[in-house]
Coordinates of C-alpha atoms and ligand atoms in Angstrom, one line a residue:
X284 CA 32.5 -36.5 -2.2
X285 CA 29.7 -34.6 -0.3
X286 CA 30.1 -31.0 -0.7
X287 CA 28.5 -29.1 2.2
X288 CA 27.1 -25.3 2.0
X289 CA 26.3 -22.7 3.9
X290 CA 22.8 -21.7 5.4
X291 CA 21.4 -18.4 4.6
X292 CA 17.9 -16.6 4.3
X293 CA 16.9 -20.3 5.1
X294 CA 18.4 -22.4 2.7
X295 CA 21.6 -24.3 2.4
X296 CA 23.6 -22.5 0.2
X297 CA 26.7 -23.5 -2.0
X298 CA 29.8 -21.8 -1.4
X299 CA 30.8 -19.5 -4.2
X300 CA 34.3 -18.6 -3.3
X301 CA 36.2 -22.1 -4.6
X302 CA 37.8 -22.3 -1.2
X303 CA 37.1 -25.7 0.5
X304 CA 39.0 -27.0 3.6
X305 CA 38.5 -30.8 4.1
X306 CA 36.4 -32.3 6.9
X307 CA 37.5 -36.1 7.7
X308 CA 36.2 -38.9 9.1
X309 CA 38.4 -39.0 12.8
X310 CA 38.0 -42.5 12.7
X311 CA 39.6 -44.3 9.2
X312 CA 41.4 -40.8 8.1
X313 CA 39.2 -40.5 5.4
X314 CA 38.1 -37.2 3.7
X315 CA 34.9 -37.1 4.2
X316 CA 33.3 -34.5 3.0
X317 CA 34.5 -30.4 1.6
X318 CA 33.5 -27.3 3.2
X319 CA 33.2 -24.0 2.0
X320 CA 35.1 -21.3 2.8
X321 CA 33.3 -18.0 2.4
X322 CA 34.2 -14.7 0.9
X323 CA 33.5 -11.4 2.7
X324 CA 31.2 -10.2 -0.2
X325 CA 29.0 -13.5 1.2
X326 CA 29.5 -13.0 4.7
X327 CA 28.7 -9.0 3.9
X328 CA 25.5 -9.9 1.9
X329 CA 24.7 -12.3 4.4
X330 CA 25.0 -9.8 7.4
X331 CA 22.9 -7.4 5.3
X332 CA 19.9 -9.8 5.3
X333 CA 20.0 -10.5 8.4
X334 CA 19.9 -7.0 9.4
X335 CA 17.0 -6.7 7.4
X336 CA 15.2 -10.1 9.0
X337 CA 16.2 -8.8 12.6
X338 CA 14.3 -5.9 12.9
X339 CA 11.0 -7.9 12.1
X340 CA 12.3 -10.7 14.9
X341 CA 12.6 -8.0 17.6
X342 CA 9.7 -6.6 16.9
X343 CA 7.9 -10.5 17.3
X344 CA 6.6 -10.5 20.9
X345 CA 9.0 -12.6 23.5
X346 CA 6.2 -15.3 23.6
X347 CA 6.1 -15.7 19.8
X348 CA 9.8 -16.0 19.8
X349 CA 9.8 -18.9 22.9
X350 CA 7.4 -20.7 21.0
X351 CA 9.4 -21.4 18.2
X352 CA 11.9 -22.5 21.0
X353 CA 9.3 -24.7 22.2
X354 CA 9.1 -26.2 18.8
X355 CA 12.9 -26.4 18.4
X356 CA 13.5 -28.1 21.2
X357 CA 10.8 -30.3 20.2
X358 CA 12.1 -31.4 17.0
X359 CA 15.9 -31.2 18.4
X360 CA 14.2 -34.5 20.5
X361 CA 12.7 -36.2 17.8
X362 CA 15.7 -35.6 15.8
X363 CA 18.1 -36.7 18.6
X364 CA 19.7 -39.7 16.8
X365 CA 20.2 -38.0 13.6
X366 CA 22.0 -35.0 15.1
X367 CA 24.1 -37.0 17.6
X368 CA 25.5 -39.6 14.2
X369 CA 26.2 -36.1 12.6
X370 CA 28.7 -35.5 15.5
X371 CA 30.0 -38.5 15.9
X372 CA 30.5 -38.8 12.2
X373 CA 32.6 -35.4 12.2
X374 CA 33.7 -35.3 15.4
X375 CA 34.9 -39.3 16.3
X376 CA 33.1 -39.3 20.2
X377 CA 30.8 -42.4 20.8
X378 CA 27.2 -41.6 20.0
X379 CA 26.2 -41.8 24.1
X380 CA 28.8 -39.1 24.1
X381 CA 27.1 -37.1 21.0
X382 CA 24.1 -37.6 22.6
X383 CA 25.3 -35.8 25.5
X384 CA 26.6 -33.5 23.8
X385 CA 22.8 -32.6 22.0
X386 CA 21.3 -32.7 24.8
X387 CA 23.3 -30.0 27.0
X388 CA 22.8 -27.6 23.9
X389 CA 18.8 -28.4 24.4
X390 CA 18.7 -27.8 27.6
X391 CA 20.1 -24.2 27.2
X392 CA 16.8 -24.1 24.6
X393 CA 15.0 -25.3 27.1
X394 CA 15.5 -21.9 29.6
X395 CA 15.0 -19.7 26.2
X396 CA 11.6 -21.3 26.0
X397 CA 10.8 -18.8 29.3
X398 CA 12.7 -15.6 27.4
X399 CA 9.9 -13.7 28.9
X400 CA 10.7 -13.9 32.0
X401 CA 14.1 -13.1 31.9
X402 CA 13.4 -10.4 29.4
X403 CA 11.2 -8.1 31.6
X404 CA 12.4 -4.8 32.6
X405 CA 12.8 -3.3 36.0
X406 CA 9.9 -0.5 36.5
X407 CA 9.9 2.3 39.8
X408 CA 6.5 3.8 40.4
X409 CA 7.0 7.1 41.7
X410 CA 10.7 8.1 42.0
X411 CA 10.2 11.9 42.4
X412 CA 6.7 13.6 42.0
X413 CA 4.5 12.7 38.8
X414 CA 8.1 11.0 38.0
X415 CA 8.3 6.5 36.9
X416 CA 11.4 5.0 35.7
X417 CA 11.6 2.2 33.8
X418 CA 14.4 0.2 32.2
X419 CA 14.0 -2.2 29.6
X420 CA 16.0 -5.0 27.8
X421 CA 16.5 -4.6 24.3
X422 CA 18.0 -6.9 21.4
X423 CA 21.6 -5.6 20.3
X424 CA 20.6 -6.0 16.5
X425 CA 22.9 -8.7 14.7
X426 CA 25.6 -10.9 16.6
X427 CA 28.0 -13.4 16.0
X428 CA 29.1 -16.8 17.4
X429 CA 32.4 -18.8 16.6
X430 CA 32.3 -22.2 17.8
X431 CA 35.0 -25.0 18.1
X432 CA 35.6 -28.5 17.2
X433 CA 35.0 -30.3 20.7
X434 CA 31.1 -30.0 21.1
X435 CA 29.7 -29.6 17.6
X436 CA 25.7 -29.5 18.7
X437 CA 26.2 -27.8 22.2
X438 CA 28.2 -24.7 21.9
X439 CA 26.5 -23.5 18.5
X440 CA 23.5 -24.3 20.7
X441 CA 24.8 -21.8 23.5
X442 CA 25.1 -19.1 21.1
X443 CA 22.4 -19.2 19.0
X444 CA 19.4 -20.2 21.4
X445 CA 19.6 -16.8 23.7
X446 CA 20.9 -14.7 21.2
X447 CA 18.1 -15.2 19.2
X448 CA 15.3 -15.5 22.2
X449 CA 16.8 -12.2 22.4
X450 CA 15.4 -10.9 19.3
X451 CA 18.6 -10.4 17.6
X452 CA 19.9 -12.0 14.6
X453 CA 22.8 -14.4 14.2
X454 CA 25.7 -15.1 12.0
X455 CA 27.1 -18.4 13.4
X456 CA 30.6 -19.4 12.0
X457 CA 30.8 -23.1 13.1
X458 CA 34.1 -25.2 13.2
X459 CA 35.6 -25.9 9.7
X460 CA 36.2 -29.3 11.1
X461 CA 32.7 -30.0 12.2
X462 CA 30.0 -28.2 10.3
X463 CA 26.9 -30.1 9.6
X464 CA 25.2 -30.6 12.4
X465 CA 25.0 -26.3 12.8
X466 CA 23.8 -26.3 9.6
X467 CA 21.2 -28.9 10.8
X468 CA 20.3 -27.4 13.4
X469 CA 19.5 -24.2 11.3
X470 CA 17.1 -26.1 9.2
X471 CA 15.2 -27.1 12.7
X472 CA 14.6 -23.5 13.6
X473 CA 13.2 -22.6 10.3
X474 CA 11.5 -25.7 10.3
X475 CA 10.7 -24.6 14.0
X476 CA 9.2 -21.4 12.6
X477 CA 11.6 -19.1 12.7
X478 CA 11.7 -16.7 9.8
X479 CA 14.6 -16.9 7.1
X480 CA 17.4 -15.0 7.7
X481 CA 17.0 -14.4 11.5
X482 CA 20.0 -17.6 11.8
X483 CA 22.8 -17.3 9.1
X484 CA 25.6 -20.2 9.3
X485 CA 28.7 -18.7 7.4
X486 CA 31.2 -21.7 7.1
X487 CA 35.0 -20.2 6.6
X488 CA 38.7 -19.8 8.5
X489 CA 40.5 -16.8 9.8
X490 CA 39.6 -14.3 6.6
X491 CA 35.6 -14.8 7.7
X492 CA 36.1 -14.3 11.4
X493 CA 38.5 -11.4 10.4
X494 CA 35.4 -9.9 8.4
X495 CA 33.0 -10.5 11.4
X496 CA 35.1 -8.9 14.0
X497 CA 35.7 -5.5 10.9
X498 CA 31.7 -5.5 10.3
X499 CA 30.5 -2.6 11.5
X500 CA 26.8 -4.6 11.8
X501 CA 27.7 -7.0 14.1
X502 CA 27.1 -5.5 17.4
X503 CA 28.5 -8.8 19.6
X504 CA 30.5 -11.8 19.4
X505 CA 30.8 -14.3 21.4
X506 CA 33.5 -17.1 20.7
X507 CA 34.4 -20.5 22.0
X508 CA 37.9 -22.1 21.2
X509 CA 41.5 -21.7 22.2
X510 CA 43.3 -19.0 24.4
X511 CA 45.3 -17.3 22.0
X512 CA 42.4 -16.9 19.2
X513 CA 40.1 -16.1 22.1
X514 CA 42.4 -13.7 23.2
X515 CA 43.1 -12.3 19.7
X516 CA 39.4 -12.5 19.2
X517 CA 38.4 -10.3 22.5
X518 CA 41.1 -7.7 21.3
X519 CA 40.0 -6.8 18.0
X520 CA 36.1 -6.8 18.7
X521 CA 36.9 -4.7 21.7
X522 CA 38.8 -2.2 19.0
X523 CA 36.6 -2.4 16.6
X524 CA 33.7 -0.9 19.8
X525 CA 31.6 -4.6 19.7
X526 CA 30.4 -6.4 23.0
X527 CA 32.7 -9.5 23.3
X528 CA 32.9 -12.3 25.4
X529 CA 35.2 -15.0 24.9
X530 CA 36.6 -18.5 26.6
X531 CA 39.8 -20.5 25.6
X532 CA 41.4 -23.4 26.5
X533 CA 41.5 -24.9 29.9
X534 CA 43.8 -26.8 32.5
X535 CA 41.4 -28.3 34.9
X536 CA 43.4 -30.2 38.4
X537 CA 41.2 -32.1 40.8
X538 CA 42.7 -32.4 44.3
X539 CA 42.3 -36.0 45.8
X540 CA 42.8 -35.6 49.8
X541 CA 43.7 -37.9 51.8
X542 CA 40.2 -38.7 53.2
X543 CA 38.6 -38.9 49.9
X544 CA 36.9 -42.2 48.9
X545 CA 39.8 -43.5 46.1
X546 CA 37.2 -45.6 44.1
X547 CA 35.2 -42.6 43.4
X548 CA 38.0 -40.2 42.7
X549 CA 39.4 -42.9 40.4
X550 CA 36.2 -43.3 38.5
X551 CA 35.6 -39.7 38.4
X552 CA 39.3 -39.5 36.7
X553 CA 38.7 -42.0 34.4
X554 CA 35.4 -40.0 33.3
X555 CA 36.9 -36.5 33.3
X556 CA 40.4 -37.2 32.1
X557 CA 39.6 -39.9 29.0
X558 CA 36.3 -39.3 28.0
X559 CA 36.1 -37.8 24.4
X560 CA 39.6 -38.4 24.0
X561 CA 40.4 -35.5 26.7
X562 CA 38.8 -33.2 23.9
X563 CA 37.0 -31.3 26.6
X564 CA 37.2 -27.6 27.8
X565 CA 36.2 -29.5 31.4
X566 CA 38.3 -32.6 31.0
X567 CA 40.5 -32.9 34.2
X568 CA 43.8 -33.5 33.3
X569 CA 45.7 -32.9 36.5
X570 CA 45.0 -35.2 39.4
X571 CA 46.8 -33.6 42.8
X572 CA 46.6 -36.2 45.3
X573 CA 47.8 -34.4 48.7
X574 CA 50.4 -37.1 50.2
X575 CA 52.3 -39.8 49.0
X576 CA 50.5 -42.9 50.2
X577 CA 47.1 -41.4 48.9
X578 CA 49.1 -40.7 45.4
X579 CA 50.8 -44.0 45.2
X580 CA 47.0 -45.8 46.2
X581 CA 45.3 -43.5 43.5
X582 CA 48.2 -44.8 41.1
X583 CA 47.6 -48.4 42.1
X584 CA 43.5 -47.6 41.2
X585 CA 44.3 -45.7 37.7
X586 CA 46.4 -48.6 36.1
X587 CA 43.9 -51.1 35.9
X588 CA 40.9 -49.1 35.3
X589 CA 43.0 -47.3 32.1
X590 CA 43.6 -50.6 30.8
X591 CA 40.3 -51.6 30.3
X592 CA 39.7 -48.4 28.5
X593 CA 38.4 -49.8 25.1
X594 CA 39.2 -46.9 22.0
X595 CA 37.4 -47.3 18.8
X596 CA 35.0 -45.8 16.5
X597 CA 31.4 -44.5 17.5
X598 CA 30.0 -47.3 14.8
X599 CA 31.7 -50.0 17.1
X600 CA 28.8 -49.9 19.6
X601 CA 28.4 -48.9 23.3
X602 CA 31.3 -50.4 24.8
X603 CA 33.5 -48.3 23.3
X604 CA 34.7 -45.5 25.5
X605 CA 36.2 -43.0 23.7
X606 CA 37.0 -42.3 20.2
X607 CA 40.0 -40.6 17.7
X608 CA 41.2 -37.0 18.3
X609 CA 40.4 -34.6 15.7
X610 CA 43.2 -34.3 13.0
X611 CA 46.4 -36.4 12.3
X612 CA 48.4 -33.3 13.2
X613 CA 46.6 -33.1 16.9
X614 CA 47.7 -37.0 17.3
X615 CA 51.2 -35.9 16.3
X616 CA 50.7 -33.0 18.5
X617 CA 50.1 -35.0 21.8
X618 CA 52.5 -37.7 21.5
X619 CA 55.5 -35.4 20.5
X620 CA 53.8 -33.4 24.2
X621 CA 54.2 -36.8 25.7
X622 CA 57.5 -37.7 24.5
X623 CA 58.6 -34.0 26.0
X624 CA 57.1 -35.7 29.2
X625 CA 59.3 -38.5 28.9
X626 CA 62.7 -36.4 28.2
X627 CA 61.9 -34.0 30.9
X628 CA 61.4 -36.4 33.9
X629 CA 57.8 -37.5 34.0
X630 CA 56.9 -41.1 34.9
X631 CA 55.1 -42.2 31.8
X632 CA 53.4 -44.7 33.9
X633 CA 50.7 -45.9 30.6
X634 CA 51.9 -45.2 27.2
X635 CA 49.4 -44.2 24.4
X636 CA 51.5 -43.3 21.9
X637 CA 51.7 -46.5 19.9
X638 CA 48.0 -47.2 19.9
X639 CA 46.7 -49.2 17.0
X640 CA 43.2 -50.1 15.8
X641 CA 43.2 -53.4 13.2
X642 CA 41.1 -51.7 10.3
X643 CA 41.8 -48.2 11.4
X644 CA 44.9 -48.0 10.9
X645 CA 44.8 -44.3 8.9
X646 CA 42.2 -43.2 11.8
X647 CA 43.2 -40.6 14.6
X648 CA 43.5 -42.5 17.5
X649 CA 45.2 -42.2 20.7
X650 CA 45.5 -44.2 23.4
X651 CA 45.3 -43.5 26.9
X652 CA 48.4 -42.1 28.8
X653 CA 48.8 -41.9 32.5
X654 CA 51.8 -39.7 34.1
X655 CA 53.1 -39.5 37.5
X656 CA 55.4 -37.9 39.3
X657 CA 54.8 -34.5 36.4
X658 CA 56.3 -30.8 38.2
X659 CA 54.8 -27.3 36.8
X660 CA 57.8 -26.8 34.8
X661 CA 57.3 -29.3 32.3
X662 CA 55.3 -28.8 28.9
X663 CA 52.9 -31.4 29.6
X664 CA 51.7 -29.3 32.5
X665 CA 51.7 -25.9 31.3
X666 CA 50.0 -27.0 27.7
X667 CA 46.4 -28.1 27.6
X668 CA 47.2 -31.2 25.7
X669 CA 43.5 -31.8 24.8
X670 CA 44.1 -35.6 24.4
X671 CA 43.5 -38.5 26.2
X672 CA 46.8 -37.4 28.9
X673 CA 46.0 -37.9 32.6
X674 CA 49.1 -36.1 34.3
X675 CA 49.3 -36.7 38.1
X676 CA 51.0 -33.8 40.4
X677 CA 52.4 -35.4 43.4
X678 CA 52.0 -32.7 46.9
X679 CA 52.5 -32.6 50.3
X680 CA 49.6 -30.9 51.5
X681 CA 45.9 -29.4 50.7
X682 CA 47.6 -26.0 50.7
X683 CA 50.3 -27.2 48.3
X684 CA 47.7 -28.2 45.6
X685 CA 45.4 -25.4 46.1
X686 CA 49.0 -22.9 45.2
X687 CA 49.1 -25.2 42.3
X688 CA 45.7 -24.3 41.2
X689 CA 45.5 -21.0 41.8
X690 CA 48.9 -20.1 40.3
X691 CA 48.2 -22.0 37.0
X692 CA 47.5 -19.3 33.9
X693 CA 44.2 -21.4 33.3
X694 CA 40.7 -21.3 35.5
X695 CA 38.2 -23.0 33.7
X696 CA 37.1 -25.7 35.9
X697 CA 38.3 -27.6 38.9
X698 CA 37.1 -30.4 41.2
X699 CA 38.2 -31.4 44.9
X700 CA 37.4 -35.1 46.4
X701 CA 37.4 -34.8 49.7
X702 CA 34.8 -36.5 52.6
X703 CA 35.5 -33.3 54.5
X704 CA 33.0 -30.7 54.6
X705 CA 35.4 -27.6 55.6
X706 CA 37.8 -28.4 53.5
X707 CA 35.5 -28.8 50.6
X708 CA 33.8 -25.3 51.3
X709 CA 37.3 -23.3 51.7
X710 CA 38.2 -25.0 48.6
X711 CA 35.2 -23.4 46.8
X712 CA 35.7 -20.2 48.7
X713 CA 39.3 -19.3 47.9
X714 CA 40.1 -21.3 44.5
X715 CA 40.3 -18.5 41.3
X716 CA 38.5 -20.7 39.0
X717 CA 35.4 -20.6 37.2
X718 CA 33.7 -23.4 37.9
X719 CA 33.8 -26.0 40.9
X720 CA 33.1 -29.5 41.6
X721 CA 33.1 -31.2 45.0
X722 CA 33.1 -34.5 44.8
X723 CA 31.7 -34.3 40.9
X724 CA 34.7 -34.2 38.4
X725 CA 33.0 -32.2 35.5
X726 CA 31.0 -29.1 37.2
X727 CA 29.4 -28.1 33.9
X728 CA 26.4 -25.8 35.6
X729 CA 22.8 -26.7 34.5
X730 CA 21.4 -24.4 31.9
X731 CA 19.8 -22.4 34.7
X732 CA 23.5 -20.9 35.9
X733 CA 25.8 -19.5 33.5
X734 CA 29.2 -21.2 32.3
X735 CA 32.1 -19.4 32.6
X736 CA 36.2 -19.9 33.6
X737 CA 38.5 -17.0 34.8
X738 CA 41.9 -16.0 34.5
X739 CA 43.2 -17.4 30.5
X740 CA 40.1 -19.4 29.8
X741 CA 37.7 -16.3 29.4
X742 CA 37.9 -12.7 28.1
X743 CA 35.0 -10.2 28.8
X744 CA 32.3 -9.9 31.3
X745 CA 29.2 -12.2 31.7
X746 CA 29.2 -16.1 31.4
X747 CA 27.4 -18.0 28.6
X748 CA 23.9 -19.3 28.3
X749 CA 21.5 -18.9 31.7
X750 CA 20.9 -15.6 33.0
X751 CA 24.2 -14.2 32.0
X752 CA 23.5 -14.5 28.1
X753 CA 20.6 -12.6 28.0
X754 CA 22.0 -9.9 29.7
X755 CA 24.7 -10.2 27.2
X756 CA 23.0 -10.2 24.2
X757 CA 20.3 -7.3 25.3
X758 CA 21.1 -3.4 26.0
X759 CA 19.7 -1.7 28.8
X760 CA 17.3 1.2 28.3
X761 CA 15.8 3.4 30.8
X762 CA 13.7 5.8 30.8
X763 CA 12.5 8.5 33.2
X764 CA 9.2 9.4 32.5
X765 CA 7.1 12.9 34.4
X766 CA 3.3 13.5 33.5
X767 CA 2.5 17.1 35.3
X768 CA -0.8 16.7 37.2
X769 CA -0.7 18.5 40.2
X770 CA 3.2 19.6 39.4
X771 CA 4.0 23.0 39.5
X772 CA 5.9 24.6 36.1
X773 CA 9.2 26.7 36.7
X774 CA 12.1 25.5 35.1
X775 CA 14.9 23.5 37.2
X776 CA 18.7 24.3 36.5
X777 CA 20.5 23.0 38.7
X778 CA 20.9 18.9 38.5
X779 CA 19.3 17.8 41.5
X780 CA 17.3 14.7 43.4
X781 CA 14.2 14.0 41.7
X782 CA 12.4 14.4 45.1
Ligands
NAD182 P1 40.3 -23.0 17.8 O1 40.6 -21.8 18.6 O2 41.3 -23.6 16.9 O3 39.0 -22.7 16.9 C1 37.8 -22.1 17.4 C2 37.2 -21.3 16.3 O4 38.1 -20.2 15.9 C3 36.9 -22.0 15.0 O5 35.6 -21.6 14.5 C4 38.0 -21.6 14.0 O6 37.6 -21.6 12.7 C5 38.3 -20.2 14.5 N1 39.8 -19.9 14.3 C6 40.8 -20.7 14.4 N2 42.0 -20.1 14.1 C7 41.6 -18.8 13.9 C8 42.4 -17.6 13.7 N3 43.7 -17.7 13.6 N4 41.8 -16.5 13.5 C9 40.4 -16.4 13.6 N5 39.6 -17.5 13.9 C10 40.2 -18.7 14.0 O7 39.7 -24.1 18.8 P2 39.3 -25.6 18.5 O8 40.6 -26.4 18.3 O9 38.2 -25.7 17.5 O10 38.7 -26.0 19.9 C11 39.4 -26.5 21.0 C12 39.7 -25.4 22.0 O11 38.5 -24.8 22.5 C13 40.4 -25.9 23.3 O12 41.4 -25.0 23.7 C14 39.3 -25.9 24.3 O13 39.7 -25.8 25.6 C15 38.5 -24.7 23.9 N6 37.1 -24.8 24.4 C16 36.8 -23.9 25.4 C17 35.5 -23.9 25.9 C18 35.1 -22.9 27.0 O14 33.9 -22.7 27.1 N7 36.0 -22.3 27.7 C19 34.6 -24.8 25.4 C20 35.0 -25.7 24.4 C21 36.2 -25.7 23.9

């Protein structure tokens, strides 16, 4: 069996603690491979060097350090179908999917490649006599990421890119459940140029994020994952007098008014709700349809479209859509949510729980469910079931579903179908979510915004990647500066205006 390391001072490294946690094979329920689980005297020793290397990489000017960008996003192309098989090999999602999922991280590359830009200073000639201020933007020192599961190539990818177009150094502790392709992507940067030590990829569980968060190097963190880690997460960084910023989990509705073309809606369901088995942060997993007959018509649309849904493993080709969940114990997970559906009301309109692949019979799979007729008190609306569960929420009126929205604990994303313009713009205007789609199911923003939810999907200021990050992962230092041609001496006491 494949034993995988860690990658520090630019080599993969085995793990010398004799923890390993098991990384599977979604697909036949195989154990795959083992993955070390590091010890804080080689997460310490690996912070150290990367202290060490960081000081050097700050020092690199910001166009040396987007040209190794350049380079890395270069080879993260040419590499493109070797990275997106290492996801769908750890992770389960079809390879279009893991291609997809590679290519969102590059693009966040893509806006470190102009660093410079978004790195210069503010500068203010003459603010009092003989008096400039300047303010510049400089690299915290060494940070860490913690990604999840659900998008193995493109969250690592949001972390490390700006950090390090920053100047700073990372420690990147990747899902236990999917970690080769960061440690693959950590070979491309050094193979990209950039020197050893500067990315570190710790692989480990709770004690190696607990020795992050007590490291009194690590100047930032930035996590991806669930609510109550991220929440947990936020908390002790924020004690311990580090930056944090960090996003959980995610209940995303989209409201279907009764204007709103129902092919469209349906299709953009389909997309949002079952691709990557639901595993997404974005997925929509409520559909609000605002009045009967436009729920009952959007019901009538679903069914068929569900069943042609074809589930199987990323080697079975393009037409399959969606693959296993993660673990045998997040399969039992969502059908014991969907059985709580069952006893508390819901009309399990689709049943996935039975779902079986010829061959696969040991894999991870799910099959699609559908729900109407699902109220707010029920589990299967207040979890995020992050499965392949489409849960519809049957309401009277556009002012009905937008209370549903904004009273839910989550904001991460949200969506509206509508072919009304002034209700699509109030929509935006009022809802308390992060991120918004009209008439576009998954509003992911292009690398050249910043991602983001409110309310229990995100803890801290500042959004990830785009202009957000590298405000994140730089301090602010300004200076005043007075040279005394044709100033007169005498010494000022009192705290006054400069002019
Ligand atoms: P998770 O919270 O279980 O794990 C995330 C990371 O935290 C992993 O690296 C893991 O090793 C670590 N971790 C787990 N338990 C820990 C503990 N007790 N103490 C310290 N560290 C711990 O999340 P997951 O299952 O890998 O990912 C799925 C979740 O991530 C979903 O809730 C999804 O919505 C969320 N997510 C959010 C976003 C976003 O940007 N808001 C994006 C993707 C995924």
């Amino acid at each position: 069996m494949q034993e995988l390391t860690h990658y520090i001072n630019g080599e993969m490294v085995k793990g010398t603690s004799g923890r390993f946690t098991d990384v599977y094979n979604p697909a036949t329920g195989e154990v795959q491979a083992k993955v070390p689980l590091a010890t804080i005297e080689e997460l310490n020793k690996a912070i150290e060097d990367a202290a060490v290397a960081q000081v050097a990489w700050a020092n690199t000017n910001p166009q040396r350090r987007a040209r190794v960008m350049m380079k890395f996003g270069a080879l993260i192309n040419e590499h493109m179908e070797e990275l997106a098989e290492l996801v769908s090999k750890e992770h389960g999602k079809t390879i279009p999917d893991a291609k997809g999922d590679v290519q969102r991280g590059l693009e966040v590359v893509e806006v470190c490649m102009g660093a410079p830009s978004l790195l210069k200073g503010e500068y203010m000639d003459n603010g009092g006599p003989g008096i400039d201020l300047y303010a510049m933007r400089q690299a915290l020192g060494v940070v860490a990421g913690i990604t999840p599961f659900n998008f193995p190539a493109m969250i690592p990818l949001w972390k490390m890119a700006p950090a390090i177009a920053c100047g700073n150094a990372m420690i990147l502790k990747p899902s236990e459940r999917c970690p080769s392709t960061s440690l693959r992507l950590a070979e491309l940067l050094t193979e990209a140029g950039l020197p050893k030590g500067v990315l570190q990829v710790i692989n480990g569980d709770k004690e190696v994020v607990d020795g992050i968060l007590d490291n009194e190097t690590i100047q930032a963190v930035g996590f991806v994952g669930s609510t109550p880690i991220a929440q947990y997460i936020y908390g002790r960084a924020a004690t311990n007098g580090k930056r944090a910023q960090c996003f959980g989990g995610a209940k995303n509705h989209m409201i279907i008014m009764p204007d709103a073309d129902l092919d469209k809606a349906a299709d953009a369901l389909i997309g949002a709700g079952y691709g990557a088995a639901g595993e997404r942060c974005m997925a929509i997993s409520v559909a609000v349809p605002v009045g009967q007959e436009t729920a009952d018509k959007l019901i009538e649309k679903l069914v068929p479209r569900i069943e042609k849904l074809k589930v199987g493993p990323y080697t079975a080709g393009d037409d399959v859509d969606f693959g296993p969940v993660i673990t045998a114990a997040s399969k039992n997970r969502i059908n014991s949510l969907i059985t709580s559906g069952v006893e508390q009301g819901a009309n399990l309109v689709i049943d996935g729980r039975d779902f079986s692949l010829q061959g696969y019979e040991n894999g991870f799979f799910c099959g699609p469910s559908l729900f109407d007729n699902v109220t707010p008190d029920m589990e299967i609306y207040k979890e995020e079931i992050f499965g392949p569960v489409l849960s519809t929420v049957r309401t009277d009126s556009y002012e009905e579903a937008l209370d549903l929205i904004m009273t839910n604990n989550y904001g991460n994303g949200t969506a509206i179908y509508t072919a009304d313009g002034d209700t699509a713009r109030d929509f935006a205007h009022r809802v308390n979510v992060g991120m918004v789609g009209i008439n576009f199911p998954i509003p992911v923003p292009l690398s050249y915004f910043s991602f983001g939810g409110w309310k229990k999907s995100a803890f801290g200021d500042l959004n990830q990647y785009g202009p957000d990050a590298f405000k994140f992962y730089t301090k602010t230092k300004t200076v005043t500066a007075r040279w005394f041609s044709g100033i007169k001496d005498g010494a000022a006491l009192n705290f006054k205006a400069m002019d």
